[in-house]
PDB file of C-alpha atoms in Angstrom:
ATOM      1  CA  MET A 294      -0.123  -0.085   0.276  1.00  0.00           C
ATOM      2  CA  LYS A 295       2.871   2.506   0.740  1.00  0.00           C
ATOM      3  CA  SER A 296       4.609   1.783  -2.277  1.00  0.00           C
ATOM      4  CA  ARG A 297       1.426   2.547  -4.536  1.00  0.00           C
ATOM      5  CA  ASP A 298       1.228   5.857  -2.425  1.00  0.00           C
ATOM      6  CA  THR A 299       4.675   6.632  -3.414  1.00  0.00           C
ATOM      7  CA  LEU A 300       3.873   5.615  -6.924  1.00  0.00           C
ATOM      8  CA  ILE A 301       0.789   7.803  -7.297  1.00  0.00           C
ATOM      9  CA  ARG A 302       2.947  10.947  -6.022  1.00  0.00           C
ATOM     10  CA  LEU A 303       5.720  10.104  -8.233  1.00  0.00           C
ATOM     11  CA  LYS A 304       3.239   9.989 -11.034  1.00  0.00           C
ATOM     12  CA  ARG A 305       1.566  13.429 -10.078  1.00  0.00           C
ATOM     13  CA  PHE A 306       4.877  14.876  -9.824  1.00  0.00           C
ATOM     14  CA  GLN A 307       5.988  13.916 -13.139  1.00  0.00           C
ATOM     15  CA  ALA A 308       2.610  14.865 -14.661  1.00  0.00           C
ATOM     16  CA  ASP A 309       3.103  18.329 -13.217  1.00  0.00           C
ATOM     17  CA  GLU A 310       6.587  18.581 -14.261  1.00  0.00           C
ATOM     18  CA  LYS A 311       5.145  17.815 -17.942  1.00  0.00           C
ATOM     19  CA  ARG A 312       2.548  20.410 -17.592  1.00  0.00           C
ATOM     20  CA  ARG A 313       5.062  23.125 -16.393  1.00  0.00           C
ATOM     21  CA  GLN A 314       7.306  22.097 -19.673  1.00  0.00           C
ATOM     22  CA  VAL A 315       4.197  22.787 -21.653  1.00  0.00           C
ATOM     23  CA  VAL A 316       3.056  25.870 -20.230  1.00  0.00           C
ATOM     24  CA  GLN A 317       6.836  27.081 -20.511  1.00  0.00           C
ATOM     25  CA  ILE A 318       7.355  26.404 -24.283  1.00  0.00           C
ATOM     26  CA  GLU A 319       3.780  27.625 -24.920  1.00  0.00           C
ATOM     27  CA  THR A 320       4.781  31.284 -23.436  1.00  0.00           C
ATOM     28  CA  MET A 321       8.143  31.033 -25.267  1.00  0.00           C
ATOM     29  CA  VAL A 322       6.606  30.549 -28.572  1.00  0.00           C
ATOM     30  CA  SER A 323       3.887  33.387 -27.854  1.00  0.00           C
ATOM     31  CA  GLU A 324       6.764  35.567 -26.751  1.00  0.00           C
ATOM     32  CA  PHE A 325       8.855  34.849 -29.794  1.00  0.00           C
ATOM     33  CA  GLU A 326       5.909  35.650 -31.964  1.00  0.00           C
ATOM     34  CA  ARG A 327       5.013  38.842 -30.473  1.00  0.00           C
ATOM     35  CA  MET A 328       8.590  39.875 -30.747  1.00  0.00           C
ATOM     36  CA  ALA A 329       8.517  39.114 -34.510  1.00  0.00           C
ATOM     37  CA  ALA A 330       5.323  41.043 -34.923  1.00  0.00           C
ATOM     38  CA  GLU A 331       6.888  44.208 -33.416  1.00  0.00           C
ATOM     39  CA  LEU A 332       9.862  43.862 -35.320  1.00  0.00           C
ATOM     40  CA  ASP A 333       7.762  43.623 -38.249  1.00  0.00           C
ATOM     41  CA  ARG A 334       5.964  46.949 -37.345  1.00  0.00           C
ATOM     42  CA  GLU A 335       9.560  48.481 -36.939  1.00  0.00           C
ATOM     43  CA  ILE A 336      10.699  47.317 -40.190  1.00  0.00           C
ATOM     44  CA  LYS A 337       7.805  48.847 -42.030  1.00  0.00           C
ATOM     45  CA  ALA A 338       8.389  52.106 -40.175  1.00  0.00           C
ATOM     46  CA  GLU A 339      12.159  52.310 -41.096  1.00  0.00           C
ATOM     47  CA  GLU A 340      11.036  51.455 -44.679  1.00  0.00           C
ATOM     48  CA  ALA A 341       8.178  54.254 -44.697  1.00  0.00           C
ATOM     49  CA  LYS A 342      10.817  56.637 -43.103  1.00  0.00           C
ATOM     50  CA  ALA A 343      13.322  55.823 -45.923  1.00  0.00           C
ATOM     51  CA  GLY A 344      10.996  55.705 -48.815  1.00  0.00           C
ATOM     52  CA  ILE A 345      12.711  52.172 -49.860  1.00  0.00           C
ATOM     53  CA  THR A 346      11.118  48.794 -49.448  1.00  0.00           C
ATOM     54  CA  ASP A 347      13.389  46.819 -51.592  1.00  0.00           C
ATOM     55  CA  PRO A 348      15.931  44.704 -49.610  1.00  0.00           C
ATOM     56  CA  SER A 349      18.582  44.636 -52.488  1.00  0.00           C
ATOM     57  CA  HIS A 350      18.583  48.638 -53.030  1.00  0.00           C
ATOM     58  CA  PHE A 351      21.905  50.119 -52.050  1.00  0.00           C
ATOM     59  CA  ALA A 352      20.238  52.541 -49.768  1.00  0.00           C
ATOM     60  CA  TYR A 353      18.297  50.276 -47.880  1.00  0.00           C
ATOM     61  CA  PRO A 354      17.880  50.824 -44.177  1.00  0.00           C
ATOM     62  CA  THR A 355      20.660  49.056 -42.037  1.00  0.00           C
ATOM     63  CA  TYR A 356      18.466  48.735 -39.057  1.00  0.00           C
ATOM     64  CA  ALA A 357      15.788  47.224 -41.418  1.00  0.00           C
ATOM     65  CA  ARG A 358      18.060  44.889 -42.968  1.00  0.00           C
ATOM     66  CA  ALA A 359      19.154  43.695 -39.277  1.00  0.00           C
ATOM     67  CA  ALA A 360      15.527  43.543 -37.811  1.00  0.00           C
ATOM     68  CA  THR A 361      14.647  41.419 -40.689  1.00  0.00           C
ATOM     69  CA  ALA A 362      17.457  38.871 -39.770  1.00  0.00           C
ATOM     70  CA  ARG A 363      16.453  39.210 -36.245  1.00  0.00           C
ATOM     71  CA  ARG A 364      12.779  38.718 -37.263  1.00  0.00           C
ATOM     72  CA  ASP A 365      13.520  35.610 -39.338  1.00  0.00           C
ATOM     73  CA  ASN A 366      15.676  34.221 -36.678  1.00  0.00           C
ATOM     74  CA  LEU A 367      12.729  34.786 -34.029  1.00  0.00           C
ATOM     75  CA  ARG A 368      10.343  32.972 -36.228  1.00  0.00           C
ATOM     76  CA  GLY A 369      12.602  30.091 -36.819  1.00  0.00           C
ATOM     77  CA  SER A 370      12.922  29.676 -33.363  1.00  0.00           C
ATOM     78  CA  ALA A 371       9.406  29.643 -32.794  1.00  0.00           C
ATOM     79  CA  ASP A 372       8.692  27.173 -35.292  1.00  0.00           C
ATOM     80  CA  ASP A 373      11.582  24.917 -33.932  1.00  0.00           C
ATOM     81  CA  LEU A 374       9.619  25.323 -30.516  1.00  0.00           C
ATOM     82  CA  LYS A 375       6.340  24.489 -31.778  1.00  0.00           C
ATOM     83  CA  ILE A 376       7.661  20.975 -32.680  1.00  0.00           C
ATOM     84  CA  LYS A 377       9.176  20.378 -29.234  1.00  0.00           C
ATOM     85  CA  LEU A 378       5.616  21.813 -28.028  1.00  0.00           C
ATOM     86  CA  GLU A 379       4.076  18.743 -29.825  1.00  0.00           C
ATOM     87  CA  ASP A 380       6.557  16.316 -28.206  1.00  0.00           C
ATOM     88  CA  ALA A 381       5.842  18.134 -24.608  1.00  0.00           C
ATOM     89  CA  ARG A 382       1.819  17.788 -25.335  1.00  0.00           C
ATOM     90  CA  SER A 383       2.533  13.868 -26.093  1.00  0.00           C
ATOM     91  CA  ALA A 384       4.600  13.253 -23.006  1.00  0.00           C
ATOM     92  CA  LEU A 385       2.122  15.210 -20.602  1.00  0.00           C
ATOM     93  CA  THR A 386      -0.725  13.018 -22.374  1.00  0.00           C
ATOM     94  CA  GLU A 387       1.368   9.853 -21.636  1.00  0.00           C
ATOM     95  CA  ALA A 388       2.211  10.846 -18.005  1.00  0.00           C
ATOM     96  CA  LEU A 389      -1.684  11.718 -17.389  1.00  0.00           C
ATOM     97  CA  ASP A 390      -2.675   8.377 -18.557  1.00  0.00           C
ATOM     98  CA  ASP A 391       0.395   6.773 -16.324  1.00  0.00           C
ATOM     99  CA  LEU A 392      -1.082   8.680 -13.487  1.00  0.00           C
ATOM    100  CA  LYS A 393      -4.915   7.675 -14.091  1.00  0.00           C
ATOM    101  CA  MET A 394      -3.874   3.998 -14.533  1.00  0.00           C
ATOM    102  CA  VAL A 395      -2.025   4.181 -11.054  1.00  0.00           C
ATOM    103  CA  GLU A 396      -4.805   5.689  -9.449  1.00  0.00           C
ATOM    104  CA  VAL A 397      -7.624   3.701 -10.776  1.00  0.00           C
ATOM    105  CA  LEU A 398      -5.552   0.491  -9.607  1.00  0.00           C
ATOM    106  CA  GLU A 399      -5.658   2.140  -6.399  1.00  0.00           C
ATOM    107  CA  ASP A 400      -9.108   2.797  -6.390  1.00  0.00           C
ATOM    108  CA  ARG A 401      -9.895  -1.253  -7.122  1.00  0.00           C
ATOM    109  CA  GLU A 402      -7.334  -1.949  -4.438  1.00  0.00           C
ATOM    110  CA  LYS A 403      -9.168   0.113  -1.811  1.00  0.00           C
ATOM    111  CA  ALA A 404     -12.625  -1.298  -2.793  1.00  0.00           C
ATOM    112  CA  ASN A 405     -11.410  -4.714  -2.529  1.00  0.00           C
ATOM    113  CA  GLU A 406     -10.180  -3.960   1.048  1.00  0.00           C
ATOM    114  CA  ARG A 407     -13.507  -2.558   1.965  1.00  0.00           C
ATOM    115  CA  ILE A 408     -15.148  -5.528   0.711  1.00  0.00           C
ATOM    116  CA  LEU A 409     -12.623  -7.769   2.544  1.00  0.00           C
ATOM    117  CA  ALA A 410     -13.351  -5.836   5.864  1.00  0.00           C
ATOM    118  CA  ALA A 411     -16.993  -5.618   5.612  1.00  0.00           C
ATOM    119  CA  GLN A 412     -17.058  -9.592   5.248  1.00  0.00           C
TER     120      GLN A 412
END
């Protein structure tokens, strides 16, 4: 009985840890996307100020060029994190399934103990 309680606590801890990882990755993805959108606005403003929107033009603003590279890097990182997010969600689902299985076994064991005690 004691070992089952320990196993349940372990499974709950693992599920909570997986949940925290999912939330952390979701937060990072949304932050990267927010930063990329902000850089988009800054690029547009810089292009409007300079009157040049063609990145291959010799007078294209240096800040706009650097911001474009930064924005593209952020989007790439967000895309990579989305793949990790799917993996983390799968791991969370698996951890929750394991926890539920152990809890069901515990409930069955307690029900059997009550039946035996009533006899």
